[in-house]
Amino acid sequence: MVEIFAEAVAPCATRTAKRSTFTPPPGGFYPRNGYTRHRMTSFQSTLGEGEEAIAEELAASQREISIAEFFEKNKHMLGFDSGARGMVTAVKEAVDNALDATEEAGILPDIYVEIEEVGDYYRLVVEDNGPGITKEQVPKVFGKLLYGSRFHSREQSRGQQGIGISAAVLYSQLTSGTPAKITSRTKGSADARYFELTIDTDTNEPVIQDEGSTTWDRSQGTRIELEMEANMRARSQLHDYIEHTAIVNPHARIELREPNDHFKFERAEGAELPAETEEIRPHPHGVELGAVIKMLNATDSHSVRGFLQEEFTRVGAKTADSIIDAFRDRYFGREMVWPVDSTVWPPNAEAGEEDATGADAVRAAVTDAVSNKSGDDTAAFADAVVDELGSAASYSELEAAVAAAAEDVSVETGTTFGETVRENAVEAVWEVLSATRGDDLYSLVDAATSVQKDDATVAGIARRIGEKFDEDTPRDRLTRPDLRQFVARAAETTEDVDDVTVGETSRENITDEIWDAMALVTDDVPLTREVADERNAARDLLDAMTAVDVMAPPTNCLAPITPDLIEAGLKKEVDAEFYAAATRDAEVSGGDPFVVEAGIAYGGEIPADGTADVMRFANRVPLVYQRGACATTQTIKQIGWRNYGLDQPGGSGLPNGPCVILVHVASTNVPFTSESKDALANVPEIEDEIELAVREAARELKSYLNKKRSMEKRREKQNVIADILPKMATKVSEMTEREALNVEDSLARIMNNVLVEADVADGALSIVVENHDDVNANPEVTAILSDEPSDLSAGSVVEMDGEWFVKWEPSVSGGDEAELTANVPDGASCELSVKGIEAEKLTVNQ
Amino acid sequence: MSSETTDAEARERLIDLAAEFYDQFEGGDIPHLEVPTRSKSNIEYDEDADVWVYGDRKSTRSANSVRGARKLLKAVYTMEFLAQQLEEGRSSTLRELYYLSESWDEKEAKFGTQSESDKLIEDLEIVSGVKREDLHMRPEESGAKIMGPLRIREQTRRGDREIHCQEDVGQGGYQIPNNPDTIEFLENDADFVLCVETGGMRDRLVENGFDEEHDAIVVHLGGQPARATRRITKRLHDELGLPVTVFTDGDPWSYRIYGSVAYGSIKSAHLSKYLATPQADFIGIQPEDIVEYDLPTDPLSDSDVNALESELEDPRFQSDYWTEQIELQLDIGKKAEQQALASRGLDFVTDTYLPERLDAMGVL
């Protein structure tokens, strides 16, 4: 909730509803008044002496305003614009709170909403069976804006959706002048507490007008009563809001009583509380710079490594190390590595005139640098350095090599090679190593550039890059951007002087090649508080976090409704003949996990003309306004519904027909298009998931419609033939002057039917099931007999009220038949009832 | 198929058919009717009878589809009507049957087109084994006109008539009735029978006295010959022992006319033994005549070519003689009418062409 407000005040913060990174400066908000400064400046320039007085005057009139005061003047931003909308928002806040509170306490919600006309105003009452609020908390919860427990929790919650109930209190106070009346009772209390309160808009503090204890028929719960200016033009939105809330919260029972109507939305049978969600820590890919700095300041960890593992989700030791390496690259850079075998002694000797090359040159350098040590010791040292150095080294590696060599030699010879000696040695060796930069770089540049560049060009580029190193880069340590610069400048010079092109791709390739050859720096990374203080370091850390692959965040912070409950919810409020639902697996967007679910209801009592009804939800809260701007609606419009059996003129747009489409997006951070949180923003990952979820449900619709159509065809065929056949039979029996015929059997055979026939004759009962279809049939046959049967060959019999019910469930394969026989007294009658076979495929003869 | 079926017998066959349906219903079976497939692909040559009859392929009308059920209903209603008609000793035309169905109460039993009812009568004819004529159903087209030295006796509704087909008839000749089995041959002085396709040619022959000169019985086919015509031709051959010749235009449709006289038609192949005269010979116009006599011609149209090619596939025309002639015609790409012989003079046909051809065929 904090961030909506923050967005309203500081437009430089992002407009999406990400967790706020904007911290209110201490002391409160200033009005958006850059204009004051400009004015002061122009005054300053034009006036001479009087300027100070003006400035003071202006300064005196500046003051802080409270949140409440801001809200007072900007109600529309938070859903309280018109009288119609205001009522819906107030109901929404209260109902959301009630649902959240009861769920958290593990209670199945039972919520009562009443709206009554009271003179010029409307009175809103919302009651719940939740755990109640303590008497200390009531004033703050209802009387202080932006107060609540949900702001910082990173789990799916309705609370993310709104500013809070206190805004409704303020609205009611502003429009009707009367205080809010709150009754609450916690479990086990003898009495309920009663409060009448308002909000002091200057201080954003509750003002208790009245307080006391009172009797109440609920043993626990909360009741809020608000009087406000409103109008019932939003009746249908209000009704939709409650009805839709009931659909996606099938575990709740909600009652709505308003001036013209009374609705009860019952709990779905067997619906339980949604799964408990757990709060998760932020994901490295989902935080912004300000948040990182804040976290660095707040953490207990001293080391960055510890900070990463403690404060973020999905960061273990290995990931932390990867991030830190990436951080090192950005913060420190890497060090260039120079090969040993290209060195010569003395450094910069002309070709052919060197005294030693390669390792020998290194030895020579070391020997030259060391004084005051015996020849043998020095030689030993030099050898040791060469050994430690290996084939190539960066400056740091050189330092380490020298140190190691000194240690070894100290142990061996007993002579100490102290700091100064080591430093000199390092310097000397470095001189020879780095003397041949240009030549050394040649092979890298050559590998990176195409065959078309001739040797001279390559050599030229390599040399020029080498020259760059000399100037401002101690240790030949560079960040990648710096390296890129070097390459760019070298390339430019080459282009000018040698008249060849070195394009962007080449430069990029050269940079890559060199960067890959450079060595990671193993310096200690700074501590967390140091990084917090230095913005560039924090920036580098954030970049490193983003660059490293991190596993998607866990999804136990989400509680999807699940397909069964979506269907149950739809079933109880929408009278349809077909229901389908689908829940996708959780995905990630911008570091926040989300889950998309879809549901479809079709046919039945849903009105057939007009477009399909789209119900949109975010975190189990209905989205009622701004339907056209919502990503959900847009995604649904783009689906080709004809493919799924619905009429869609023009091939795009909402489909026509008796259909309800439900979409629910649950996330720790649902992205909206504006601060009023009515419509989902167009985030590609979420849109893709919406489409996939809807298509999953639509596929079930398609097969249902296909089946329905083929059943209709069957029925038609059956009707025509059932009409014709008896006429034919009558004709032939007339012509042949034989008895009238029964055509049922022939009919059954024609329709690939299952024929069930009962025959009672001479004390014998015979029930036959003939399966003329080619698939198995498993009918449930019930024969109601007027007399008791004996010697049943199959099935079971039960007596009830003087009648005998024979129950038989044969399994008959295609083309086969099954028979039940029994003995019955003469004159017994038999009535058949068959279940388990569709009416169109069943023929019953009795 | 017997040549005579009494009314009582015919009626009984219809009722037997109804009884078959009855039994199917009683047994809980799906009512159905099987008839031989009446198409080119189901024509077989019957060696003994020397004619073409239906093969073994069958089409089934079954009540297990909406269409089939409707057909069977119509069949049954029609059967009842025919039985009634026979009992009353009345008759009707095929077209009258179609209109009659409109008066039936049952909507589903009404015929949509006459071709539907015609086909149904054919079905019933085959399945019941009773000729259409014996069911008292008449077609529209009338039978042939005969001119020649032949005395006959016809049984009519109004009493018996004795007629000599040259002396007792006018210029048009004797018109045979729908049921030629009512004719009795009394005496004749004929040597052979000449069947002629067109009226114009027939008149030419009569005017030139061809029938008197050569003692020929001239039978005017009138295009595709009616059943009665084919029947009388067969009877002339079988009962009087007269050779039969056929003289038509020189195009594929005319060859089919010859075919139906000699081989049997596809539509009534079940009656071939009753209607076809396999010994009938083809005079012309042959494609080789077109070449030899250099007759005025018309080019073959696309449909003519298609018909010729279709005849190459027709089992009835797959003899060496026909294959040669048809391929010749496809080569020259021309057709000629029999009356084109007039280009050689009005008397050419009776003075030269026919005598030459008949002589070559061994008839004269």
PDB file of N, CA and C in Angstrom, chain A residues 34-77:
ATOM      1  N   GLY A  34       8.385  22.290  -7.218  1.00  0.00           N
ATOM      2  CA  GLY A  34       9.643  22.759  -7.802  1.00  0.00           C
ATOM      3  C   GLY A  34       9.544  24.198  -8.251  1.00  0.00           C
ATOM      4  N   TYR A  35       8.338  24.564  -8.461  1.00  0.00           N
ATOM      5  CA  TYR A  35       8.096  25.917  -8.983  1.00  0.00           C
ATOM      6  C   TYR A  35       8.588  26.993  -8.025  1.00  0.00           C
ATOM      7  N   THR A  36       8.538  26.642  -6.784  1.00  0.00           N
ATOM      8  CA  THR A  36       8.986  27.623  -5.797  1.00  0.00           C
ATOM      9  C   THR A  36      10.443  27.991  -6.034  1.00  0.00           C
ATOM     10  N   ARG A  37      11.221  26.953  -6.295  1.00  0.00           N
ATOM     11  CA  ARG A  37      12.649  27.177  -6.482  1.00  0.00           C
ATOM     12  C   ARG A  37      12.910  28.073  -7.683  1.00  0.00           C
ATOM     13  N   HIS A  38      12.182  27.735  -8.767  1.00  0.00           N
ATOM     14  CA  HIS A  38      12.409  28.536  -9.979  1.00  0.00           C
ATOM     15  C   HIS A  38      12.084  30.004  -9.718  1.00  0.00           C
ATOM     16  N   ARG A  39      11.015  30.130  -9.027  1.00  0.00           N
ATOM     17  CA  ARG A  39      10.624  31.519  -8.764  1.00  0.00           C
ATOM     18  C   ARG A  39      11.702  32.251  -7.978  1.00  0.00           C
ATOM     19  N   MET A  40      12.212  31.519  -7.024  1.00  0.00           N
ATOM     20  CA  MET A  40      13.243  32.167  -6.218  1.00  0.00           C
ATOM     21  C   MET A  40      14.422  32.578  -7.084  1.00  0.00           C
ATOM     22  N   THR A  41      14.758  31.668  -8.008  1.00  0.00           N
ATOM     23  CA  THR A  41      15.930  31.980  -8.829  1.00  0.00           C
ATOM     24  C   THR A  41      15.685  33.238  -9.665  1.00  0.00           C
ATOM     25  N   SER A  42      14.493  33.271 -10.293  1.00  0.00           N
ATOM     26  CA  SER A  42      14.270  34.441 -11.166  1.00  0.00           C
ATOM     27  C   SER A  42      14.205  35.713 -10.343  1.00  0.00           C
ATOM     28  N   PHE A  43      13.670  35.547  -9.191  1.00  0.00           N
ATOM     29  CA  PHE A  43      13.655  36.731  -8.326  1.00  0.00           C
ATOM     30  C   PHE A  43      15.074  37.169  -7.982  1.00  0.00           C
ATOM     31  N   GLN A  44      15.820  36.169  -7.681  1.00  0.00           N
ATOM     32  CA  GLN A  44      17.203  36.473  -7.307  1.00  0.00           C
ATOM     33  C   GLN A  44      17.923  37.240  -8.403  1.00  0.00           C
ATOM     34  N   SER A  45      17.642  36.821  -9.606  1.00  0.00           N
ATOM     35  CA  SER A  45      18.414  37.465 -10.673  1.00  0.00           C
ATOM     36  C   SER A  45      17.930  38.871 -10.973  1.00  0.00           C
ATOM     37  N   THR A  46      16.640  39.046 -10.780  1.00  0.00           N
ATOM     38  CA  THR A  46      16.145  40.371 -11.188  1.00  0.00           C
ATOM     39  C   THR A  46      16.189  41.397 -10.055  1.00  0.00           C
ATOM     40  N   LEU A  47      15.939  40.885  -8.836  1.00  0.00           N
ATOM     41  CA  LEU A  47      15.925  41.872  -7.736  1.00  0.00           C
ATOM     42  C   LEU A  47      17.307  41.967  -7.110  1.00  0.00           C
ATOM     43  N   GLY A  48      17.464  42.957  -6.494  1.00  0.00           N
ATOM     44  CA  GLY A  48      18.753  43.118  -5.804  1.00  0.00           C
ATOM     45  C   GLY A  48      18.617  42.859  -4.328  1.00  0.00           C
ATOM     46  N   GLU A  49      18.314  43.819  -3.630  1.00  0.00           N
ATOM     47  CA  GLU A  49      18.349  43.696  -2.175  1.00  0.00           C
ATOM     48  C   GLU A  49      17.136  42.977  -1.601  1.00  0.00           C
ATOM     49  N   GLY A  50      15.977  43.301  -2.074  1.00  0.00           N
ATOM     50  CA  GLY A  50      14.760  42.764  -1.465  1.00  0.00           C
ATOM     51  C   GLY A  50      14.671  41.234  -1.524  1.00  0.00           C
ATOM     52  N   GLU A  51      15.610  40.642  -2.269  1.00  0.00           N
ATOM     53  CA  GLU A  51      15.503  39.197  -2.509  1.00  0.00           C
ATOM     54  C   GLU A  51      15.504  38.396  -1.229  1.00  0.00           C
ATOM     55  N   GLU A  52      16.276  38.747  -0.309  1.00  0.00           N
ATOM     56  CA  GLU A  52      16.338  37.947   0.917  1.00  0.00           C
ATOM     57  C   GLU A  52      15.005  37.928   1.620  1.00  0.00           C
ATOM     58  N   ALA A  53      14.397  39.081   1.702  1.00  0.00           N
ATOM     59  CA  ALA A  53      13.113  39.155   2.392  1.00  0.00           C
ATOM     60  C   ALA A  53      12.079  38.293   1.678  1.00  0.00           C
ATOM     61  N   ILE A  54      12.100  38.363   0.347  1.00  0.00           N
ATOM     62  CA  ILE A  54      11.122  37.565  -0.410  1.00  0.00           C
ATOM     63  C   ILE A  54      11.351  36.078  -0.143  1.00  0.00           C
ATOM     64  N   ALA A  55      12.620  35.732  -0.193  1.00  0.00           N
ATOM     65  CA  ALA A  55      12.942  34.310   0.016  1.00  0.00           C
ATOM     66  C   ALA A  55      12.435  33.856   1.364  1.00  0.00           C
ATOM     67  N   GLU A  56      12.655  34.701   2.345  1.00  0.00           N
ATOM     68  CA  GLU A  56      12.205  34.331   3.697  1.00  0.00           C
ATOM     69  C   GLU A  56      10.693  34.222   3.757  1.00  0.00           C
ATOM     70  N   GLU A  57      10.091  35.188   3.085  1.00  0.00           N
ATOM     71  CA  GLU A  57       8.631  35.187   3.073  1.00  0.00           C
ATOM     72  C   GLU A  57       8.106  33.884   2.465  1.00  0.00           C
ATOM     73  N   LEU A  58       8.718  33.594   1.345  1.00  0.00           N
ATOM     74  CA  LEU A  58       8.281  32.368   0.653  1.00  0.00           C
ATOM     75  C   LEU A  58       8.559  31.140   1.520  1.00  0.00           C
ATOM     76  N   ALA A  59       9.737  31.195   2.159  1.00  0.00           N
ATOM     77  CA  ALA A  59      10.111  30.044   2.985  1.00  0.00           C
ATOM     78  C   ALA A  59       9.119  29.848   4.108  1.00  0.00           C
ATOM     79  N   ALA A  60       8.678  30.992   4.635  1.00  0.00           N
ATOM     80  CA  ALA A  60       7.765  30.902   5.770  1.00  0.00           C
ATOM     81  C   ALA A  60       6.462  30.205   5.392  1.00  0.00           C
ATOM     82  N   SER A  61       6.045  30.404   4.132  1.00  0.00           N
ATOM     83  CA  SER A  61       4.746  29.821   3.760  1.00  0.00           C
ATOM     84  C   SER A  61       4.856  28.347   3.366  1.00  0.00           C
ATOM     85  N   GLN A  62       6.082  27.880   3.274  1.00  0.00           N
ATOM     86  CA  GLN A  62       6.207  26.453   2.959  1.00  0.00           C
ATOM     87  C   GLN A  62       5.998  25.640   4.204  1.00  0.00           C
ATOM     88  N   ARG A  63       5.257  24.635   4.058  1.00  0.00           N
ATOM     89  CA  ARG A  63       5.079  23.755   5.207  1.00  0.00           C
ATOM     90  C   ARG A  63       4.807  22.336   4.729  1.00  0.00           C
ATOM     91  N   GLU A  64       4.896  21.507   5.667  1.00  0.00           N
ATOM     92  CA  GLU A  64       4.651  20.097   5.360  1.00  0.00           C
ATOM     93  C   GLU A  64       3.158  19.859   5.384  1.00  0.00           C
ATOM     94  N   ILE A  65       2.672  18.958   4.496  1.00  0.00           N
ATOM     95  CA  ILE A  65       1.269  18.542   4.668  1.00  0.00           C
ATOM     96  C   ILE A  65       1.271  17.058   4.994  1.00  0.00           C
ATOM     97  N   SER A  66       0.247  16.660   5.657  1.00  0.00           N
ATOM     98  CA  SER A  66       0.193  15.251   6.045  1.00  0.00           C
ATOM     99  C   SER A  66      -0.390  14.430   4.898  1.00  0.00           C
ATOM    100  N   ILE A  67      -0.183  13.159   5.028  1.00  0.00           N
ATOM    101  CA  ILE A  67      -0.739  12.219   4.050  1.00  0.00           C
ATOM    102  C   ILE A  67      -2.232  12.394   3.959  1.00  0.00           C
ATOM    103  N   ALA A  68      -2.824  12.496   5.114  1.00  0.00           N
ATOM    104  CA  ALA A  68      -4.272  12.585   5.145  1.00  0.00           C
ATOM    105  C   ALA A  68      -4.748  13.805   4.390  1.00  0.00           C
ATOM    106  N   GLU A  69      -4.026  14.898   4.575  1.00  0.00           N
ATOM    107  CA  GLU A  69      -4.424  16.111   3.890  1.00  0.00           C
ATOM    108  C   GLU A  69      -4.260  15.940   2.381  1.00  0.00           C
ATOM    109  N   PHE A  70      -3.187  15.290   2.000  1.00  0.00           N
ATOM    110  CA  PHE A  70      -2.958  15.042   0.569  1.00  0.00           C
ATOM    111  C   PHE A  70      -4.091  14.234  -0.010  1.00  0.00           C
ATOM    112  N   PHE A  71      -4.451  13.193   0.729  1.00  0.00           N
ATOM    113  CA  PHE A  71      -5.518  12.309   0.260  1.00  0.00           C
ATOM    114  C   PHE A  71      -6.821  13.063   0.111  1.00  0.00           C
ATOM    115  N   GLU A  72      -7.038  13.932   1.088  1.00  0.00           N
ATOM    116  CA  GLU A  72      -8.243  14.722   1.068  1.00  0.00           C
ATOM    117  C   GLU A  72      -8.412  15.422  -0.285  1.00  0.00           C
ATOM    118  N   LYS A  73      -7.298  15.935  -0.775  1.00  0.00           N
ATOM    119  CA  LYS A  73      -7.357  16.703  -1.998  1.00  0.00           C
ATOM    120  C   LYS A  73      -7.172  15.857  -3.252  1.00  0.00           C
ATOM    121  N   ASN A  74      -6.886  14.575  -3.087  1.00  0.00           N
ATOM    122  CA  ASN A  74      -6.626  13.739  -4.259  1.00  0.00           C
ATOM    123  C   ASN A  74      -7.346  12.402  -4.173  1.00  0.00           C
ATOM    124  N   LYS A  75      -8.559  12.459  -3.751  1.00  0.00           N
ATOM    125  CA  LYS A  75      -9.321  11.213  -3.502  1.00  0.00           C
ATOM    126  C   LYS A  75      -9.393  10.304  -4.735  1.00  0.00           C
ATOM    127  N   HIS A  76      -9.504  10.935  -5.898  1.00  0.00           N
ATOM    128  CA  HIS A  76      -9.737  10.135  -7.103  1.00  0.00           C
ATOM    129  C   HIS A  76      -8.615   9.166  -7.396  1.00  0.00           C
ATOM    130  N   MET A  77      -7.411   9.534  -6.928  1.00  0.00           N
ATOM    131  CA  MET A  77      -6.276   8.648  -7.233  1.00  0.00           C
ATOM    132  C   MET A  77      -6.428   7.295  -6.569  1.00  0.00           C
TER     133      MET A  77
END
